[in-house]
Coordinates of C-alpha atoms and ligand atoms in Angstrom, one line a residue:
M25 CA -3.4 34.4 20.6
I26 CA -1.5 36.1 18.0
D27 CA -3.9 37.0 14.9
T28 CA -2.7 34.9 11.5
L29 CA -0.7 37.2 9.2
N30 CA -2.4 39.4 6.4
I31 CA -1.8 37.1 3.1
D32 CA -2.5 38.6 0.3
I33 CA -4.2 36.1 -2.4
K34 CA -4.4 35.4 -5.8
K35 CA -6.0 32.7 -7.1
I36 CA -4.6 30.7 -10.2
A37 CA -7.7 31.2 -13.1
E38 CA -7.9 27.0 -13.8
S39 CA -6.0 24.5 -11.6
K40 CA -3.7 22.4 -13.6
I41 CA -5.0 19.3 -11.2
S42 CA -7.2 17.7 -14.2
Q43 CA -3.3 17.3 -16.5
I44 CA -2.7 15.0 -13.0
D45 CA -2.3 11.5 -12.8
F46 CA -1.5 11.0 -9.1
N47 CA -1.4 7.0 -9.6
N48 CA 2.1 8.2 -11.7
I49 CA 4.3 11.1 -10.6
Q50 CA 7.2 12.1 -11.0
F51 CA 9.7 13.8 -8.5
G52 CA 10.5 17.2 -8.6
K53 CA 8.5 17.9 -12.4
T54 CA 4.9 19.0 -11.1
Y55 CA 4.1 21.8 -9.3
S56 CA 1.1 22.9 -6.9
D57 CA -1.4 25.8 -8.4
H58 CA -0.2 28.1 -5.9
M59 CA 3.0 28.8 -3.8
F60 CA 3.9 31.4 -1.4
T61 CA 6.3 34.5 -1.0
A62 CA 7.6 36.7 1.9
E63 CA 10.1 39.5 0.9
Y64 CA 12.7 40.9 3.2
E65 CA 13.9 44.6 3.0
N66 CA 15.3 47.4 5.2
G67 CA 15.1 45.2 7.8
E68 CA 11.5 43.6 7.9
W69 CA 9.8 40.6 6.2
K70 CA 7.0 42.1 4.4
N71 CA 5.0 41.8 1.1
L72 CA 3.3 37.9 2.4
R73 CA 1.3 36.6 -0.4
I74 CA 0.3 33.6 -2.8
E75 CA 0.1 33.5 -6.3
P76 CA -0.2 31.3 -9.0
Y77 CA 3.3 29.0 -9.5
E78 CA 4.9 30.5 -12.1
P79 CA 8.4 31.8 -13.6
M80 CA 9.2 35.5 -11.6
R81 CA 11.6 38.1 -12.2
I82 CA 15.2 38.2 -10.5
S83 CA 18.0 40.5 -10.9
P84 CA 21.0 39.0 -13.3
A85 CA 23.4 40.5 -10.8
S86 CA 21.7 38.6 -8.1
P87 CA 23.9 37.1 -5.7
A88 CA 21.6 33.8 -5.4
L89 CA 22.8 33.3 -8.9
H90 CA 26.5 34.7 -8.7
Y91 CA 27.4 33.0 -4.8
G92 CA 24.8 30.3 -4.1
I93 CA 23.0 32.9 -1.7
S94 CA 20.9 30.8 -1.2
I95 CA 19.2 27.9 1.4
F96 CA 16.5 25.8 1.7
E97 CA 14.6 23.2 3.4
G98 CA 12.3 19.5 2.3
L99 CA 9.3 18.0 4.6
K100 CA 6.1 16.3 3.4
A101 CA 2.6 16.4 4.0
Y102 CA 0.4 13.5 3.8
K103 CA -3.3 12.9 3.7
D104 CA -5.0 10.6 6.6
S105 CA -8.1 8.2 6.3
E106 CA -10.3 11.5 7.2
G107 CA -8.2 13.8 4.6
K108 CA -6.8 15.8 6.7
I109 CA -3.3 17.1 6.0
N110 CA -0.8 15.7 8.3
I111 CA 2.7 17.6 8.2
F112 CA 5.8 15.8 10.1
R113 CA 7.6 17.4 12.3
A114 CA 7.8 20.9 10.6
D115 CA 9.0 22.4 13.7
K116 CA 12.5 20.7 13.1
N117 CA 12.4 22.3 9.3
Y118 CA 12.0 25.5 10.6
E119 CA 14.6 25.6 13.1
R120 CA 17.2 24.1 10.7
L121 CA 16.2 27.2 7.7
N122 CA 17.5 29.2 10.3
I123 CA 20.5 27.4 11.6
S124 CA 21.2 27.2 7.5
A125 CA 19.9 31.3 7.0
N126 CA 22.7 31.9 10.0
R127 CA 25.3 30.6 8.4
M128 CA 24.7 32.2 5.0
C129 CA 24.3 36.0 6.4
M130 CA 20.7 36.0 6.2
P131 CA 18.2 37.6 8.6
Q132 CA 16.2 35.0 10.5
L133 CA 12.4 34.1 9.3
P134 CA 9.8 34.6 12.2
E135 CA 8.1 31.4 13.3
Q136 CA 4.8 33.0 11.9
I137 CA 6.0 33.6 8.4
F138 CA 7.0 30.3 8.0
F139 CA 4.0 28.4 9.9
D140 CA 1.0 30.9 8.3
G141 CA 2.4 30.7 4.9
L142 CA 2.9 27.1 4.9
H143 CA -0.4 26.4 6.8
T144 CA -2.4 28.8 3.9
L145 CA -0.7 27.5 0.9
L146 CA -1.9 23.9 2.2
E147 CA -5.2 25.0 2.3
L148 CA -5.5 26.1 -0.3
D149 CA -3.8 23.5 -2.4
N150 CA -5.1 21.1 -0.9
K151 CA -6.4 18.8 -3.1
W152 CA -2.6 18.4 -4.5
V153 CA -1.8 16.2 -1.0
P154 CA -2.4 13.5 -2.7
D155 CA -3.8 10.4 -0.9
V156 CA -2.7 7.5 -3.2
P157 CA -0.2 5.0 -0.7
G158 CA 3.3 6.1 -0.9
T159 CA 2.4 9.3 -2.3
S160 CA 2.6 12.6 -0.3
L161 CA 2.9 16.5 -1.0
Y162 CA 6.7 17.7 -1.1
I163 CA 7.0 21.1 0.7
R164 CA 10.1 23.0 -0.3
P165 CA 10.6 25.7 1.4
F166 CA 13.7 28.5 0.7
I167 CA 15.5 31.7 1.1
F168 CA 17.8 33.1 -1.5
S169 CA 19.3 36.7 -1.9
N170 CA 17.4 39.3 -4.3
D171 CA 19.7 41.9 -4.0
D172 CA 20.6 43.6 -7.1
Y173 CA 24.8 44.1 -6.2
I174 CA 27.4 41.8 -7.6
G175 CA 29.6 42.9 -5.1
I176 CA 30.3 39.6 -2.4
R177 CA 29.3 40.5 1.5
P178 CA 25.8 40.2 3.3
S179 CA 23.0 40.4 1.5
E180 CA 20.3 43.1 2.0
R181 CA 17.1 42.0 0.6
F182 CA 15.7 38.0 0.5
K183 CA 13.0 36.3 -0.6
F184 CA 11.5 33.9 1.5
M185 CA 9.5 31.3 -1.1
I186 CA 7.0 28.2 -0.2
I187 CA 6.5 25.9 -3.5
T188 CA 5.4 22.4 -3.2
C189 CA 4.9 19.2 -5.7
P190 CA 2.7 16.2 -4.9
V191 CA 5.8 13.1 -5.5
G192 CA 5.5 8.9 -6.0
A193 CA 7.5 6.5 -3.8
Y194 CA 11.0 7.9 -4.6
Y195 CA 14.4 5.5 -4.4
A196 CA 11.9 2.8 -4.4
K197 CA 14.6 0.0 -5.2
P198 CA 17.6 -0.7 -3.2
V199 CA 20.5 1.4 -4.4
K200 CA 24.2 0.4 -5.3
V201 CA 26.3 2.9 -3.6
K202 CA 30.4 4.1 -4.1
I203 CA 32.7 4.7 -0.8
E204 CA 34.2 8.5 -2.3
D205 CA 37.4 8.6 -1.8
H206 CA 38.8 11.6 -3.5
F207 CA 35.9 13.9 -3.8
V208 CA 34.6 15.9 -0.6
R209 CA 31.4 17.0 -0.1
A210 CA 32.3 19.4 3.3
V211 CA 34.8 20.1 5.5
E212 CA 35.3 21.1 9.3
G213 CA 34.6 24.9 9.2
G214 CA 32.1 24.7 6.2
S215 CA 28.7 24.6 5.3
G216 CA 27.7 20.8 5.6
Y217 CA 25.4 21.2 8.2
C218 CA 23.1 23.5 6.0
K219 CA 21.0 23.6 3.6
T220 CA 22.5 25.7 0.9
G221 CA 22.5 25.4 -2.4
C222 CA 26.4 25.8 -2.2
N223 CA 26.5 22.6 -1.1
Y224 CA 24.9 20.4 -3.9
G225 CA 25.9 21.6 -7.2
P226 CA 29.5 20.3 -6.6
A227 CA 28.5 17.4 -5.5
I228 CA 26.8 16.6 -8.9
Y229 CA 30.0 15.6 -10.6
P230 CA 31.6 12.8 -8.4
A231 CA 28.1 11.3 -8.4
K232 CA 27.6 11.5 -12.1
L233 CA 31.6 9.5 -12.4
A234 CA 30.1 7.0 -9.7
Q235 CA 27.4 6.4 -12.0
Q236 CA 29.1 5.9 -14.9
K237 CA 30.6 3.1 -13.4
G238 CA 26.9 1.7 -12.2
Y239 CA 26.8 2.9 -9.0
D240 CA 23.6 4.9 -7.9
Q241 CA 25.2 7.5 -5.2
L242 CA 27.9 8.2 -3.3
I243 CA 28.8 7.5 0.3
W244 CA 31.3 10.9 1.1
T245 CA 33.7 10.0 3.6
D246 CA 35.7 13.0 5.8
G247 CA 37.7 15.6 3.2
K248 CA 40.7 15.2 5.6
E249 CA 41.6 11.1 5.4
H250 CA 38.6 9.8 3.8
K251 CA 38.5 7.2 7.1
Y252 CA 35.5 7.7 8.3
I253 CA 31.7 8.0 7.1
E254 CA 29.7 11.1 6.9
E255 CA 26.9 10.7 4.5
S256 CA 25.4 9.2 1.5
G257 CA 24.6 11.1 -1.4
T258 CA 21.6 13.7 0.2
M259 CA 20.5 11.3 3.0
N260 CA 22.0 10.1 6.4
I261 CA 23.7 6.9 6.6
M262 CA 23.4 4.3 8.8
F263 CA 24.3 0.5 10.0
V264 CA 23.4 -2.4 11.9
I265 CA 26.1 -3.8 13.1
D266 CA 26.2 -6.6 15.6
G267 CA 22.6 -6.3 16.5
K268 CA 23.6 -2.5 17.4
L269 CA 22.3 1.1 15.0
V270 CA 25.4 2.9 14.1
T271 CA 25.4 6.2 12.2
P272 CA 28.1 9.1 12.5
A273 CA 27.8 11.9 15.0
L274 CA 26.8 15.0 14.1
G275 CA 28.7 17.8 13.3
D276 CA 29.8 20.8 11.2
T277 CA 30.1 18.3 7.9
I278 CA 27.2 16.3 8.4
L279 CA 23.3 17.3 8.0
N280 CA 21.4 17.2 11.4
G281 CA 18.4 15.0 9.2
I282 CA 14.9 14.8 10.5
T283 CA 14.5 11.4 9.5
R284 CA 17.8 10.5 11.2
D285 CA 16.8 11.8 14.7
S286 CA 13.3 10.3 14.1
V287 CA 14.6 6.8 13.2
L288 CA 17.1 7.1 16.0
N289 CA 14.4 8.3 18.3
V290 CA 12.4 4.9 17.4
A291 CA 15.2 2.8 18.1
R292 CA 16.0 4.3 21.3
D293 CA 11.9 3.8 22.3
W294 CA 12.2 -0.5 21.1
G295 CA 15.3 -0.1 23.5
M296 CA 17.6 -0.8 20.2
D297 CA 21.3 -0.3 21.4
V298 CA 22.8 3.4 19.2
E299 CA 25.4 4.1 18.6
E300 CA 26.4 7.8 17.0
R301 CA 30.4 8.2 16.2
K302 CA 33.1 8.5 13.8
V303 CA 32.0 5.2 11.5
P304 CA 35.7 4.3 10.6
V305 CA 35.5 3.3 6.4
T306 CA 37.5 -0.2 7.5
E307 CA 35.0 -1.1 10.3
V308 CA 31.9 -1.5 7.9
I309 CA 34.3 -3.1 5.4
A310 CA 35.2 -5.7 8.0
A311 CA 31.8 -6.2 9.4
I312 CA 30.2 -6.9 5.9
K313 CA 33.3 -9.6 5.1
E314 CA 32.8 -11.2 8.8
G315 CA 28.7 -10.9 8.1
R316 CA 28.3 -8.6 11.5
L317 CA 26.7 -6.3 9.1
T318 CA 23.1 -7.0 8.6
E319 CA 21.5 -3.7 7.4
A320 CA 22.9 -0.6 5.5
F321 CA 20.7 2.1 4.1
G322 CA 20.1 6.1 3.9
A323 CA 17.8 8.3 5.8
G324 CA 16.3 11.4 4.8
T325 CA 12.6 13.1 3.4
A326 CA 12.8 12.3 0.1
A327 CA 13.2 8.4 0.8
T328 CA 12.8 7.9 4.3
I329 CA 14.6 4.8 4.0
A330 CA 16.5 3.9 1.5
Q331 CA 18.1 0.4 1.4
I332 CA 22.0 0.2 0.6
E333 CA 22.1 -3.6 -1.4
L334 CA 25.7 -2.8 -2.4
I335 CA 28.9 -0.8 -0.9
G336 CA 31.9 -0.5 -3.6
Y337 CA 35.1 0.3 -2.1
K338 CA 38.2 0.4 -3.8
G339 CA 37.3 -1.3 -7.0
E340 CA 36.0 -4.0 -4.9
D341 CA 31.9 -4.6 -4.7
F342 CA 30.2 -6.3 -1.6
Q343 CA 26.4 -7.8 -1.5
L344 CA 25.0 -6.6 1.2
P345 CA 22.5 -9.0 2.9
A346 CA 18.6 -9.7 0.8
V347 CA 16.7 -6.4 1.9
E348 CA 13.6 -8.9 2.7
T349 CA 16.3 -10.3 6.2
R350 CA 16.3 -6.6 7.2
E351 CA 14.3 -6.7 10.3
F352 CA 15.2 -2.8 11.9
S353 CA 14.3 -0.8 8.5
N354 CA 11.8 -2.5 7.2
K355 CA 10.3 -2.3 10.6
V356 CA 11.0 1.4 11.3
L357 CA 9.8 2.4 7.5
K358 CA 6.5 1.2 8.6
E359 CA 6.7 2.9 12.4
L360 CA 7.6 6.1 10.7
D361 CA 4.8 5.9 7.9
G362 CA 2.3 4.9 10.0
I363 CA 2.8 8.0 12.3
K364 CA 3.2 9.8 9.7
L365 CA -0.8 8.5 8.3
G366 CA -2.1 8.7 11.9
Q367 CA -2.6 4.9 11.2
I368 CA -0.2 5.0 14.2
E369 CA -0.1 6.4 17.5
D370 CA 1.7 9.8 17.3
R371 CA 3.6 9.3 20.7
F372 CA 6.4 11.9 20.1
G373 CA 4.1 14.7 18.9
W374 CA 5.6 14.2 15.9
V375 CA 2.6 15.3 13.4
S376 CA 0.6 18.3 13.2
K377 CA -2.8 18.5 11.3
I378 CA -4.4 21.2 9.7
Ligands
PLP10 C1 18.3 17.0 3.7 C2 19.4 16.0 3.8 C3 19.3 15.2 4.5 C4 18.0 15.0 5.4 O1 17.4 15.2 6.0 P1 16.3 15.4 6.3 O2 15.7 16.3 7.2 O3 16.0 14.2 7.1 O4 15.0 15.2 5.3 C5 20.9 14.4 5.1 N1 21.5 14.6 4.1 C6 21.9 16.2 3.2 C7 23.5 16.5 2.5 C8 20.8 16.6 3.1 O5 20.4 17.8 2.3

């Protein structure tokens, strides 16, 4: 048994929680009372602390600001019917944070700092985990360069932080997506498989152009030929074609989503045929036209399942089957929600309770 780490705790003078209407929360606008911080310097992580959530001081020369030396994770905590906090597959987020850290020349974060920091923060801000149906506490761990040096090189000082915010149902309504055939999100040899800030800023402009044409989001295609489907916005993408669950195979251009992995596991457990492979745009369009594509959806922590109602490609819009008819995605959403809330047996061992 390892002792818990020494975390300095400075509590907020007066909680902000009475200002929150948990029936009406906007994603990412309201943060919980406290945040966790650890600092890396001279080869070690130290100064572990929890303090009130507030703006912080950072060097104007920080490479996080200039070169995007920053990485992040996103996961959720739920309240079960006994008032316990359920965290979904946080071990996967911890693993992925260190994969991103490696790509960005950041030190590995010790497991104990991640989990002790997270658990201590959640215990302190326990009341911020909402129990209104459809809501949860979004958890954002992140690491960024804390150097005071504008040169381009691996950084030496970092901050690891965790902030949290209560969220309502995100993307509840089905989305219209456009298959992007000019801009790219990731290329082979790049950093698409990491959650690093550098991947997200440049994706906003192409998405904005699509939104001006009436779409909600983009479907990214491969950076070489725009022939193969990769992801949808900041979610993985899945189709049901001829009764099989089809999704792009992982690689260095695709984020290894935990929701993606969970959906595939549940599908296999149910005995469904699952194909992880290259998914040509032409195959998807043909399957829509021939009525063989029955479902299309995004998979990610924010929405879990985001139904796609319409796909635009080269100026033509294709309406997909009505959301109510989509047997698999509706069922898998219920299954995952049930597991997260402790209402369905956790047969995969995905939930930890605090
Ligand atoms: C975070 C993310 C996903 C979804 O990952 P989850 O672990 O399921 O939340 C998919 N694609 C991109 C680009 C992402 O950033």
